[in-house]
Short mmCIF file of C-alpha atoms in Angstrom, two decimals:
data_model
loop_
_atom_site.label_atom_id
_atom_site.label_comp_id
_atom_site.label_asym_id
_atom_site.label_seq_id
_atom_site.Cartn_x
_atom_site.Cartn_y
_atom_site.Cartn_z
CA UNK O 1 0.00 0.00 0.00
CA UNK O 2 2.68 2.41 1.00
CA UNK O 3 4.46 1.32 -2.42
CA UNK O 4 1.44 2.56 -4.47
CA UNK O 5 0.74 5.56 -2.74
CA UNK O 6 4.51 6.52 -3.38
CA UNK O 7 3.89 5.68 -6.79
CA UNK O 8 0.78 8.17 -6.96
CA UNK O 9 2.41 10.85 -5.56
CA UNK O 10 5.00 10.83 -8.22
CA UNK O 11 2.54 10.76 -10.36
CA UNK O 12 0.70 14.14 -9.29
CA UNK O 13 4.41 15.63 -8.60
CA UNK O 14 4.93 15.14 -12.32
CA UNK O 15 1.48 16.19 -13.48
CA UNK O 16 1.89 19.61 -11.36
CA UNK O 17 5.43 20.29 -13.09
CA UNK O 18 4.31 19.85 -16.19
CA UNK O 19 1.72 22.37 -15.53
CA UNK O 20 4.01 24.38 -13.91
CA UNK O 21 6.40 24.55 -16.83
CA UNK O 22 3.33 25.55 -19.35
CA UNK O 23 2.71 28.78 -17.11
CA UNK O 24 6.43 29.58 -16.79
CA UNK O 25 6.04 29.07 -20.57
CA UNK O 26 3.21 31.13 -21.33
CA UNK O 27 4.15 33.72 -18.96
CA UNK O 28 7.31 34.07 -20.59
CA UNK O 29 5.61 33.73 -23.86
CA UNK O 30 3.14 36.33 -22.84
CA UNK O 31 5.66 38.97 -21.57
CA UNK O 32 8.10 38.64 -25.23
CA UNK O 33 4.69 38.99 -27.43
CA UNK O 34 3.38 42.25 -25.16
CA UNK O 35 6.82 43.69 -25.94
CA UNK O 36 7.07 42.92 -29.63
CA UNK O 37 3.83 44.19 -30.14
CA UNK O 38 4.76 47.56 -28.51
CA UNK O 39 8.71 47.61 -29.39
CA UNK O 40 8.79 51.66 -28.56
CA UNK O 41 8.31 50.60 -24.49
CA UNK O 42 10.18 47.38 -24.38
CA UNK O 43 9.73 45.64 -20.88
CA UNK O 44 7.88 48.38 -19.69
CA UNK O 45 6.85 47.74 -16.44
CA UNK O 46 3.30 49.68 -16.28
CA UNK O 47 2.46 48.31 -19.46
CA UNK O 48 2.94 44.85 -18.09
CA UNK O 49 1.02 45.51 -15.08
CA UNK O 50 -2.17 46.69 -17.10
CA UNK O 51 -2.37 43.44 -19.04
CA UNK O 52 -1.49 40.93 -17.11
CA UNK O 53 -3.95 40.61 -14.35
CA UNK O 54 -6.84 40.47 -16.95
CA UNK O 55 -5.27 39.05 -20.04
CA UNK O 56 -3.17 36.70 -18.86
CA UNK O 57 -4.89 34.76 -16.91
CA UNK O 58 -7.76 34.53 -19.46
CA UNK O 59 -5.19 33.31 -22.06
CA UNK O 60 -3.93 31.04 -20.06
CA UNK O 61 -6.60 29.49 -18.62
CA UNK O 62 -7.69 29.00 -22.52
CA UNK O 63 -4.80 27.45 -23.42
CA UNK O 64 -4.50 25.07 -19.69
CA UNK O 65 -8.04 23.68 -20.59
CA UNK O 66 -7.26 23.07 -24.22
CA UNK O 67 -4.16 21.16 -23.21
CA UNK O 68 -5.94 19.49 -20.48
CA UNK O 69 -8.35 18.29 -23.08
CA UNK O 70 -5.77 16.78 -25.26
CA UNK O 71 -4.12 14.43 -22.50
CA UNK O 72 -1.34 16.77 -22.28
CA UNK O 73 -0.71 16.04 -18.42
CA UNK O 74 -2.28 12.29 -18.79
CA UNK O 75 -0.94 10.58 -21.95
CA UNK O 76 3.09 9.22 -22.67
CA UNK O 77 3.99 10.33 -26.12
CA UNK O 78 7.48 10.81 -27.88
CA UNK O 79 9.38 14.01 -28.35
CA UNK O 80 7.86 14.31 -32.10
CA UNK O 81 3.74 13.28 -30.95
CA UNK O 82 3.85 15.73 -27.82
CA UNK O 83 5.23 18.22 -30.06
CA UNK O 84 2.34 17.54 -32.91
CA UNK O 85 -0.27 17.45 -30.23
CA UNK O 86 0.44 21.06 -28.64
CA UNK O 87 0.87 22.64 -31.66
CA UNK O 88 -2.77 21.55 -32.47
CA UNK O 89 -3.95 22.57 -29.07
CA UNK O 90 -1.77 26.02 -29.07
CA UNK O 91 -3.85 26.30 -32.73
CA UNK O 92 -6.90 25.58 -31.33
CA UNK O 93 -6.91 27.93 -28.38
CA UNK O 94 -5.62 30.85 -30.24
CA UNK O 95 -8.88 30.24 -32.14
CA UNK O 96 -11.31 29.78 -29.64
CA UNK O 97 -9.55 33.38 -27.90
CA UNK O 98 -10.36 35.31 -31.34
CA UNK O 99 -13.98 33.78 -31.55
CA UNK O 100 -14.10 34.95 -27.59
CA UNK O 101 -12.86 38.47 -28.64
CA UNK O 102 -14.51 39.48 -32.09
CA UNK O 103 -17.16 36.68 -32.66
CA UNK O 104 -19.03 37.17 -29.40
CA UNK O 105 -17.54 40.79 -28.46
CA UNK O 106 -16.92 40.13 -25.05
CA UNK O 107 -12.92 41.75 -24.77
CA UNK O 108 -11.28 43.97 -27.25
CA UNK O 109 -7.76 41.70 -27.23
CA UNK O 110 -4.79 42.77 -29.47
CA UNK O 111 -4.84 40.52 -32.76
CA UNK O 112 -0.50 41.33 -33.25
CA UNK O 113 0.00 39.68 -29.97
CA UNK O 114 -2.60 36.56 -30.51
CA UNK O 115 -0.40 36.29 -33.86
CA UNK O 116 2.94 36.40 -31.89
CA UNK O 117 1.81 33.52 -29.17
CA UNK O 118 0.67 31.56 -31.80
CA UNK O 119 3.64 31.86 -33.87
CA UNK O 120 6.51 31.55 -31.01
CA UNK O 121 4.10 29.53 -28.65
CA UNK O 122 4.63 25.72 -29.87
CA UNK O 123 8.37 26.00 -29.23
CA UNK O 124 8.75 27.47 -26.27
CA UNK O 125 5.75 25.05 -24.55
CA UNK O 126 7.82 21.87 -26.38
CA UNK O 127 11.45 23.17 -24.90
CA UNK O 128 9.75 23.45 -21.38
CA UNK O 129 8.25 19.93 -21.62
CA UNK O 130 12.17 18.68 -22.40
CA UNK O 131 13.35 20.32 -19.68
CA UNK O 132 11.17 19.24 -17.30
CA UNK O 133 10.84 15.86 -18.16
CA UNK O 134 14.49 15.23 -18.41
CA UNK O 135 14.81 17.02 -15.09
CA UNK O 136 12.68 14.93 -13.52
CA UNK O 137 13.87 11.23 -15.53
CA UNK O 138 16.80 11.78 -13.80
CA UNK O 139 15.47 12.31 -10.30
CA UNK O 140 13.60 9.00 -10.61
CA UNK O 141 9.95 11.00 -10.32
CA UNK O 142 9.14 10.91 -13.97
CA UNK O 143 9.83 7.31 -14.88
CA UNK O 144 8.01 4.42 -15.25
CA UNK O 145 8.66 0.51 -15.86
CA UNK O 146 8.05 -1.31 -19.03
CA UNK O 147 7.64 -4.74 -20.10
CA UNK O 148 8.59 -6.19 -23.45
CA UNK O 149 6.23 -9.67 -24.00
CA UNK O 150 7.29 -12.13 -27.06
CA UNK O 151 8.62 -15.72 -28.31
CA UNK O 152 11.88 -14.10 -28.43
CA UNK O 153 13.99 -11.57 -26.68
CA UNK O 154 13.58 -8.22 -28.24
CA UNK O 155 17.04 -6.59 -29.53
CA UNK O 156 19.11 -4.34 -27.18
CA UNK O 157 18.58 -1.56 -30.05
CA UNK O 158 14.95 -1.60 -29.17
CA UNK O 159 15.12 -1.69 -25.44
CA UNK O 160 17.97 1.52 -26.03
CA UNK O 161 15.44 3.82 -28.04
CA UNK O 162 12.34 2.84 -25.73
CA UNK O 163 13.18 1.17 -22.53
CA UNK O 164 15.48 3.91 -21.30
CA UNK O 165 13.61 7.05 -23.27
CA UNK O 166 13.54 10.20 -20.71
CA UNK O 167 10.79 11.90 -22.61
CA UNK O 168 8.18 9.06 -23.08
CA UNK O 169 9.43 7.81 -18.88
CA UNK O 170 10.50 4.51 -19.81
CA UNK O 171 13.24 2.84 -17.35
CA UNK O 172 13.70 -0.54 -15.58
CA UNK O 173 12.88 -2.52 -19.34
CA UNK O 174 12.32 -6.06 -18.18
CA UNK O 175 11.64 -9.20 -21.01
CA UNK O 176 8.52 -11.79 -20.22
CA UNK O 177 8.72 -14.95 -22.54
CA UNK O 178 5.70 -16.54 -23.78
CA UNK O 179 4.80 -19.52 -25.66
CA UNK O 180 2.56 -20.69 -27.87
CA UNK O 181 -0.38 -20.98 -28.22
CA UNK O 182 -0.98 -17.99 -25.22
CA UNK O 183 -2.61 -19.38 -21.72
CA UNK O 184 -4.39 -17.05 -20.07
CA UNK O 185 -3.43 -18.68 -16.54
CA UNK O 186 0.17 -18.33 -17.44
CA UNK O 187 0.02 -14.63 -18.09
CA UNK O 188 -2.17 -14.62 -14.72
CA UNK O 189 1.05 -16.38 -12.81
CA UNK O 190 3.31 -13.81 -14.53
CA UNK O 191 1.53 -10.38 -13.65
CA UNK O 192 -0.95 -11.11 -10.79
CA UNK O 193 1.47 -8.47 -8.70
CA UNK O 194 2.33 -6.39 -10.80
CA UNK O 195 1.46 -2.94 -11.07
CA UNK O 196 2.23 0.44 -12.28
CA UNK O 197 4.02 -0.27 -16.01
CA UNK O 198 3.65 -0.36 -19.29
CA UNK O 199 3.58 -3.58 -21.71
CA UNK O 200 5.21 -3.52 -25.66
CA UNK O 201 4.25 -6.77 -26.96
CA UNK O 202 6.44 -8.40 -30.13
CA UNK O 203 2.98 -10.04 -32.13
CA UNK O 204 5.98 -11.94 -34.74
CA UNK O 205 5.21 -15.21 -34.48
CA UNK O 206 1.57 -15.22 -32.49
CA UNK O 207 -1.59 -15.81 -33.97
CA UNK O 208 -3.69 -12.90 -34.91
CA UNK O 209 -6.86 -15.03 -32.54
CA UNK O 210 -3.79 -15.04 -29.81
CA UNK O 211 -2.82 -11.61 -29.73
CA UNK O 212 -6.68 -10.54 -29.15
CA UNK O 213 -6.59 -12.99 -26.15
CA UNK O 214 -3.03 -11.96 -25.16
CA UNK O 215 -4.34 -8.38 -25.26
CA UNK O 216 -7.75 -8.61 -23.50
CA UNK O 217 -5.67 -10.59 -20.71
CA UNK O 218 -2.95 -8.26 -20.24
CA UNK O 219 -5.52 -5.35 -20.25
CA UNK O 220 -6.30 -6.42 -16.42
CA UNK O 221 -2.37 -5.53 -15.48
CA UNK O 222 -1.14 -2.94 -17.51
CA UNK O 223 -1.53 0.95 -17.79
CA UNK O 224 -1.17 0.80 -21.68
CA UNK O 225 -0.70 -1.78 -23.86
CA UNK O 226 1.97 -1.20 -27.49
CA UNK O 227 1.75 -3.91 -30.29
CA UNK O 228 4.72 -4.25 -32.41
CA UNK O 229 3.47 -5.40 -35.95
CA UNK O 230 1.61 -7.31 -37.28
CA UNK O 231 -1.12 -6.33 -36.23
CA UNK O 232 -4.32 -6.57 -38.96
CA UNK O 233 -7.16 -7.53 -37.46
CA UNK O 234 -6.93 -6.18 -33.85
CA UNK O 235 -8.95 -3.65 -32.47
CA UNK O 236 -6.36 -0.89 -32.88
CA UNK O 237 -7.18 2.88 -31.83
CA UNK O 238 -5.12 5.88 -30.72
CA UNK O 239 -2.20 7.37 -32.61
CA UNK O 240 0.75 5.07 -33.34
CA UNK O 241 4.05 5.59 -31.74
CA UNK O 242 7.40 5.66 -33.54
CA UNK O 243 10.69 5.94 -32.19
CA UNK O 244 13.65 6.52 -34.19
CA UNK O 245 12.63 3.59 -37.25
CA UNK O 246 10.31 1.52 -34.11
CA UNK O 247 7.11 1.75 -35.41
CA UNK O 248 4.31 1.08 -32.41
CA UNK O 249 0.40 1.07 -32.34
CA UNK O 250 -1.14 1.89 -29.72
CA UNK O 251 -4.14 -0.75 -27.95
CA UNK O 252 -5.82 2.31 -25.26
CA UNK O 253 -8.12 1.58 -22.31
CA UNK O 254 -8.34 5.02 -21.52
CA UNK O 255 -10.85 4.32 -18.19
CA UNK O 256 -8.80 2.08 -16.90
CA UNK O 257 -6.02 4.78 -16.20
CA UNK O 258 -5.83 5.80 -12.61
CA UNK O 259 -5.41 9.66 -13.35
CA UNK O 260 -8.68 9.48 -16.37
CA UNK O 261 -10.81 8.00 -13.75
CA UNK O 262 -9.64 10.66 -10.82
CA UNK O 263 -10.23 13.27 -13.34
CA UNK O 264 -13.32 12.00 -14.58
CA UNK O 265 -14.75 11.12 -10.98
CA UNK O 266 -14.25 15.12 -9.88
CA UNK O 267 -16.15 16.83 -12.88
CA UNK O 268 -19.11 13.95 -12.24
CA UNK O 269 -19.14 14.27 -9.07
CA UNK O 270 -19.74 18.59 -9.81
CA UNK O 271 -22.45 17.79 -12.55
CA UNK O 272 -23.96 15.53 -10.13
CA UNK O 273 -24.80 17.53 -7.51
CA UNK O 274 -25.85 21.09 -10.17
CA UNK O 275 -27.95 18.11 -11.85
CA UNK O 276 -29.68 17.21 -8.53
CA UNK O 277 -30.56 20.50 -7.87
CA UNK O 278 -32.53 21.54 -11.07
CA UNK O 279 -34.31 17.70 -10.77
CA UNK O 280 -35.37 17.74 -7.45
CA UNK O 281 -38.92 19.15 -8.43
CA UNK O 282 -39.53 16.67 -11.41
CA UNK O 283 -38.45 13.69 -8.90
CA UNK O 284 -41.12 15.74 -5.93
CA UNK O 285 -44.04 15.47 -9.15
CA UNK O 286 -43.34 11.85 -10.52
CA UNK O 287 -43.06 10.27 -6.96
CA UNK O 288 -46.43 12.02 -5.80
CA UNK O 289 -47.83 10.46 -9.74
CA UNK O 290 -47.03 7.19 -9.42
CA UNK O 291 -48.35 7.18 -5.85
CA UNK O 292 -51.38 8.58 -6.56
CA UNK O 293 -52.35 6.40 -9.50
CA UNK O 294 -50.17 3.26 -8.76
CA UNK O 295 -49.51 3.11 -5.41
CA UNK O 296 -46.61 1.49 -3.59
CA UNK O 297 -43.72 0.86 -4.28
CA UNK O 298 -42.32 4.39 -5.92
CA UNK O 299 -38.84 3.13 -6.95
CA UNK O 300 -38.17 -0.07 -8.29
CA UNK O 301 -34.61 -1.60 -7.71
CA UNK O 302 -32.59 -4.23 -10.21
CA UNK O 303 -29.85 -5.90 -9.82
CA UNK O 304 -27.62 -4.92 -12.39
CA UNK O 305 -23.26 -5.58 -13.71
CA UNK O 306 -21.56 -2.81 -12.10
CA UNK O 307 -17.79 -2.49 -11.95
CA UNK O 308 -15.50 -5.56 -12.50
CA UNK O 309 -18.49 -7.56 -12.56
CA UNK O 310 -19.62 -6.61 -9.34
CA UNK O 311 -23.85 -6.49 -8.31
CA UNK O 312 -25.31 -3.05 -7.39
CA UNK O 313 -29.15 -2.58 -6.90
CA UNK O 314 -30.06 0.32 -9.61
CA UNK O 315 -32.64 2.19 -8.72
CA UNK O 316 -35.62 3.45 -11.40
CA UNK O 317 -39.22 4.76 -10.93
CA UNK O 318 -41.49 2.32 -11.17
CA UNK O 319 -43.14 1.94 -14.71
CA UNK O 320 -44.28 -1.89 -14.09
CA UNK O 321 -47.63 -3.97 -12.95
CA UNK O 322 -46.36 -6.31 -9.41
CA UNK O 323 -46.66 -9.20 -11.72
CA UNK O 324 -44.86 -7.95 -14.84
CA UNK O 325 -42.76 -11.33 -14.98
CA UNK O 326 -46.42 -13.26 -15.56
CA UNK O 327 -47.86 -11.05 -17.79
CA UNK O 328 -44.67 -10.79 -20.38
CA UNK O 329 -44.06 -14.87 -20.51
CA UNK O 330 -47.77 -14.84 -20.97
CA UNK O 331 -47.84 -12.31 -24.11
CA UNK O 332 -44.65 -13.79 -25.67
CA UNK O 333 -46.04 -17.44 -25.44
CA UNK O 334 -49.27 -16.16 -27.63
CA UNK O 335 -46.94 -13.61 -29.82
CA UNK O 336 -43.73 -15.50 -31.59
CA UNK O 337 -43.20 -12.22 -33.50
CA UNK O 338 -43.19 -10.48 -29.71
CA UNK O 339 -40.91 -13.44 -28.91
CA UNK O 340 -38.25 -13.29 -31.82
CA UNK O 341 -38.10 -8.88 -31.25
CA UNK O 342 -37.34 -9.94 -26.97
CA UNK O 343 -34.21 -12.66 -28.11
CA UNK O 344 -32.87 -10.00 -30.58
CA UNK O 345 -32.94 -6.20 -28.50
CA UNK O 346 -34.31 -8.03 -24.79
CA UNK O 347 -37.12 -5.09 -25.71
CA UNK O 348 -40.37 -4.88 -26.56
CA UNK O 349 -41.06 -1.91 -29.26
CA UNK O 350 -44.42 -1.51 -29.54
CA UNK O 351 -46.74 -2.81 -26.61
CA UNK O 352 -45.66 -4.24 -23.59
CA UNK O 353 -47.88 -6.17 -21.10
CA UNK O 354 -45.86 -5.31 -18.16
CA UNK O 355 -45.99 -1.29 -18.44
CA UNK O 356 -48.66 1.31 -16.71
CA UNK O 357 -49.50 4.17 -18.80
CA UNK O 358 -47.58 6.13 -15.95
CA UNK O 359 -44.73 4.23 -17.00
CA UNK O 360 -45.34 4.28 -20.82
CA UNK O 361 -44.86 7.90 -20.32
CA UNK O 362 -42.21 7.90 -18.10
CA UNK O 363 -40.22 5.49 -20.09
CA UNK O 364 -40.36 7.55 -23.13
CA UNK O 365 -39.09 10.55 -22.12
CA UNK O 366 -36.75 8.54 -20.04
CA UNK O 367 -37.80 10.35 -16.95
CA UNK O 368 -38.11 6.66 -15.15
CA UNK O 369 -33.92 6.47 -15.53
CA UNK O 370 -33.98 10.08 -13.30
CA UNK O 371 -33.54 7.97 -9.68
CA UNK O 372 -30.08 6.53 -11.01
CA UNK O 373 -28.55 9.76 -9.93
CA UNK O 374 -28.36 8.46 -6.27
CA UNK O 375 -26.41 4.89 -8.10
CA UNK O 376 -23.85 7.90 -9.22
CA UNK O 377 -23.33 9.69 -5.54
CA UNK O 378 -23.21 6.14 -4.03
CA UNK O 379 -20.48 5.53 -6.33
CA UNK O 380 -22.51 2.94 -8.13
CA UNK O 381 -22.73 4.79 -11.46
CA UNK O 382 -20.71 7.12 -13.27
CA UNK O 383 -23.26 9.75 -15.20
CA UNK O 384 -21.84 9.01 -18.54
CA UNK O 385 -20.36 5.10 -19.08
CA UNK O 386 -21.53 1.81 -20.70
CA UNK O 387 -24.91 0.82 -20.55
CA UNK O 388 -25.68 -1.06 -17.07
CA UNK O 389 -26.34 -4.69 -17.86
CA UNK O 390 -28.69 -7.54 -15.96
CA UNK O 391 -26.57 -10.29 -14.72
CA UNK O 392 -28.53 -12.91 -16.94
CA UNK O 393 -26.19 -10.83 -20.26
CA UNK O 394 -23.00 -11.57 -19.12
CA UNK O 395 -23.04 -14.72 -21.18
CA UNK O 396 -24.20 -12.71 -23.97
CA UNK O 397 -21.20 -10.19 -23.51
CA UNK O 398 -18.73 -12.83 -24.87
CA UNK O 399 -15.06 -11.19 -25.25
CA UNK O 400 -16.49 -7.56 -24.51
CA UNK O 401 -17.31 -8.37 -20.85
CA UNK O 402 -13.96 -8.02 -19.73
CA UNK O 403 -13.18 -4.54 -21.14
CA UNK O 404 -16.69 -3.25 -20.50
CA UNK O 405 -17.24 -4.09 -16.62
CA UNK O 406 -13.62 -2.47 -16.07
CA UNK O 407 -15.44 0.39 -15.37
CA UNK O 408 -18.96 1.80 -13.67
CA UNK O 409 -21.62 1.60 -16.03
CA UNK O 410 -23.59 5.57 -16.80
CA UNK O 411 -27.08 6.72 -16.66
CA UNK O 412 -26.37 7.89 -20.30
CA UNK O 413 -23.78 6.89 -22.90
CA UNK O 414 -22.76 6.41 -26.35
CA UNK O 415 -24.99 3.93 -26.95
CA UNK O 416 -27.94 6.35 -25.82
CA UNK O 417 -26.75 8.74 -28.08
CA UNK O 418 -26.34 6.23 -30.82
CA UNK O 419 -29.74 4.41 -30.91
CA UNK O 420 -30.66 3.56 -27.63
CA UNK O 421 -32.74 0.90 -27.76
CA UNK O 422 -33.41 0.89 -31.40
CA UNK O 423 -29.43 -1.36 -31.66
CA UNK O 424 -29.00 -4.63 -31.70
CA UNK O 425 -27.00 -6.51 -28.34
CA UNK O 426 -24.03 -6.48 -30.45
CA UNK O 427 -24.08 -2.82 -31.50
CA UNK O 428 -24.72 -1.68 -28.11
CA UNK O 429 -21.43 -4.03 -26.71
CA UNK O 430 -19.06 -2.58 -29.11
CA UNK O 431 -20.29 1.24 -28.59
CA UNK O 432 -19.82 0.46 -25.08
CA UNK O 433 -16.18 -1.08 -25.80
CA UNK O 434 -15.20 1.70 -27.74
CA UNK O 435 -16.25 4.54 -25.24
CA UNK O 436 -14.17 2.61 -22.23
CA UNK O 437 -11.35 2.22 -24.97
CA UNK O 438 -11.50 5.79 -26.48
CA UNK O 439 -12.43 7.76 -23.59
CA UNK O 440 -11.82 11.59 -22.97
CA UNK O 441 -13.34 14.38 -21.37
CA UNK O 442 -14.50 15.34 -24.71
CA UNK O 443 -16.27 12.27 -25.43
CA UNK O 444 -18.15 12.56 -21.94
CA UNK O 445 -18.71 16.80 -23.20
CA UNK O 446 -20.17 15.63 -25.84
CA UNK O 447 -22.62 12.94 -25.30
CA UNK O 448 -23.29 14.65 -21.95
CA UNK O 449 -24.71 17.78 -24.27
CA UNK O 450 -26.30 15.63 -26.66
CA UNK O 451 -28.30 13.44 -24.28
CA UNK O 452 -30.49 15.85 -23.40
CA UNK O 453 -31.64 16.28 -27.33
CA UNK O 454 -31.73 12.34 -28.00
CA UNK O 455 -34.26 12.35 -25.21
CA UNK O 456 -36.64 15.15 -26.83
CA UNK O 457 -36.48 13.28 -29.69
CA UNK O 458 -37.62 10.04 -27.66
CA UNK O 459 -36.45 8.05 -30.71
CA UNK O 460 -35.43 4.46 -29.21
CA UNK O 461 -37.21 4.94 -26.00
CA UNK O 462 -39.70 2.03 -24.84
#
């Protein structure tokens, strides 16, 4: 225990330098474009002091998010990616500043020195990064094990250009030997205490069905997971990698990160409680509804698949007769069209036996999902994550289960923004894959703003 939180603290240390070298950077940034743009009172003092209460911090809080956004202070990448990936965020937040200053007229901001940050601002963010990073590579707080898996020893030319690489905060390489065909239980043995590094697998040699098992199994150990190719066939996603002529793709589980789930736990956990406070009248109405035409009980509670498999009770208003169960084996035993429509989407589209006309409303304006926000501040739920499955689908999951239950299942998702209920099992299990795979703050931003219009449209919703 003391080992890991020793290793977190590192962590944070290095997070907080490397957003303390992007303000150094930006302040000195700010300070040589305000003096360029007025050369006549170079490093004049009172014309710094005018700007950069204001100014400043508005630019730089534009250009902190942006990075922030772009895993910046989360995500490993080499010398050349981290360099691609703030010029596109330096791009993109000089941008949004202009639309903030003449599209919206809310500050009258100098266009000369918007054009000097943007011009001088990529290098002089990149050099800091260096600095810092090597800085800290060589005190031992930026650094980070990683594990090279094969048939055969990788070559020492490999294990020089990533194994000891200050910038990406490589050290301690290590070689695992595997055989073929891949046992699970043997990687098990290998890794079971293991934590905190980073795996490079050499695929030459393993089957393409052995590297999808080798992968899925690993996933449960490692922080990020690097294929060597060949590759074809593998659910590959994120940028690829390349040091000097080492060519790398990249396999993410971005939710199963430490620092993604911290991050994304915080802003929830804020939405959560604004969200609460603007429903707390439409939760006062429905429960006082259902009482007065249904009666007892409000809230109806199902066990659903929460995190690493685990059972939580999910909580829903209740949109069901007592004896639903009865009444739906009943319809589907006189209805084999009813019957073939449950196997395929485990929905009914049209009528269903077991629903009030409380419910039927309810249900499609999904107002009977609105209880789920006490799953979230129990820690049940997350407010944006994979759809919440019933134990009895876990068969059904097949190969996704293991990626999907990694994390807490959300009162809204991809898939709700995709289709809903209108998508087959299948579609809804790889939507759900992807979003655990793919996450980012701006995937939650954006199905988090679209949910609301999927609903109004009620399309899916039954």
């Amino acid at each position: 225990m003391a080992q890991k939180i020793f290793i977190t603290g590192k962590k944070i240390l290095s997070v907080f330098c490397f957003m303390l070298s992007d303000f150094i950077s930006f302040f000195l940034l700010y300070i040589l474009a305000v003096n360029i743009k007025n050369w006549g009172r170079f490093f004049s003092p009172h014309l710094l002091e005018t700007r950069f209460s204001g100014e400043f911090l508005l630019f730089f809080f534009i250009w902190f998010v942006e990075f922030l956004l772009s895993g910046l202070y989360t995500k490993r990448r080499t010398i050349s990616e981290e360099a691609r990936s703030i010029m596109l965020a330096h791009v993109r937040s000089s941008i949004i500043l202009l639309a903030i200053s003449y599209l919206l007229k809310i500050l009258h901001i100098s266009r000369g020195i918007v054009l000097i940050l943007l011009i001088l601002g990529g290098p002089f963010f990149l050099a800091g990064r260096i600095f810092v990073k090597f800085l800290l590579y060589r005190m031992g707080i930026w650094g980070k094990e990683v594990v090279f898996i094969g048939l055969k020893p990788v070559s020492e030319s490999l294990i020089k250009k990533i194994g000891n690489n200050f910038f990406l905060g490589y050290r301690s390489p290590s070689f695992v030997k595997i055989e073929n065909p891949v046992s699970s239980e043997k990687i098990f043995q290998k890794f079971h205490d293991k934590k905190n590094f980073d795996i490079i697998i050499d695929s030459s040699g393993i089957k393409k069905e052995y590297i999808v098992k080798l992968v899925e199994t690993l996933g449960n150990f490692g922080d990020s997971i690097m294929l060597l190719p060949d590759t074809s066939g593998v659910a590959i996603t994120g940028q690829p990698i390349v040091a000097g002529d080492t060519f790398l793709l990249t396999v993410n589980l971005n939710l199963a990160k430490p620092w993604n789930i911290y991050i994304k736990n915080a802003m929830e956990l804020f939405l959560t409680i604004i969200i609460l406070f603007i429903i707390s009248p439409v939760l006062f109405v429905i429960t006082l509804l259902i009482l007065l035409f249904d009666g007892k009980p409000v809230i109806f509670s199902q066990e659903r698949l929460g995190k690493n498999g685990r059972s939580f009770n999910l909580y829903k208003f209740r949109t069901m007769f007592p004896d639903a169960n009865e009444k739906l084996n009943d319809y589907l035993e006189k209805n084999n069209s009813a019957k073939e429509e449950w196997e395929k989407f485990m929905k009914l589209k049209g009528f269903d036996p077991r629903v009030t006309k409380i419910g039927k409303f309810l249900r499609k304006w999904s107002l009977d999902e609105l209880p789920q926000i006490f799953n979230v501040l129990k820690g049940d739920m997350s407010l944006i994550g994979p759809r919440p499955y019933l134990p009895r689908e876990m068969e059904r999951m097949g190969m996704y289960k293991d990626v999907i239950l990694r994390v807490k299942p959300g009162i809204t998702g991809l898939w709700q923004v995709s289709g809903r209920n209108s998508l087959e099992f299948e579609d809804r299990l790889k939507l759900d894959e992807f979003y655990v795979r793919n996450w980012s703050l701006w995937l939650d931003l954006i199905i988090l703003f679209k949910t609301p219009f999927v609903v109004l449209r009620s399309k899916g919703a039954y």
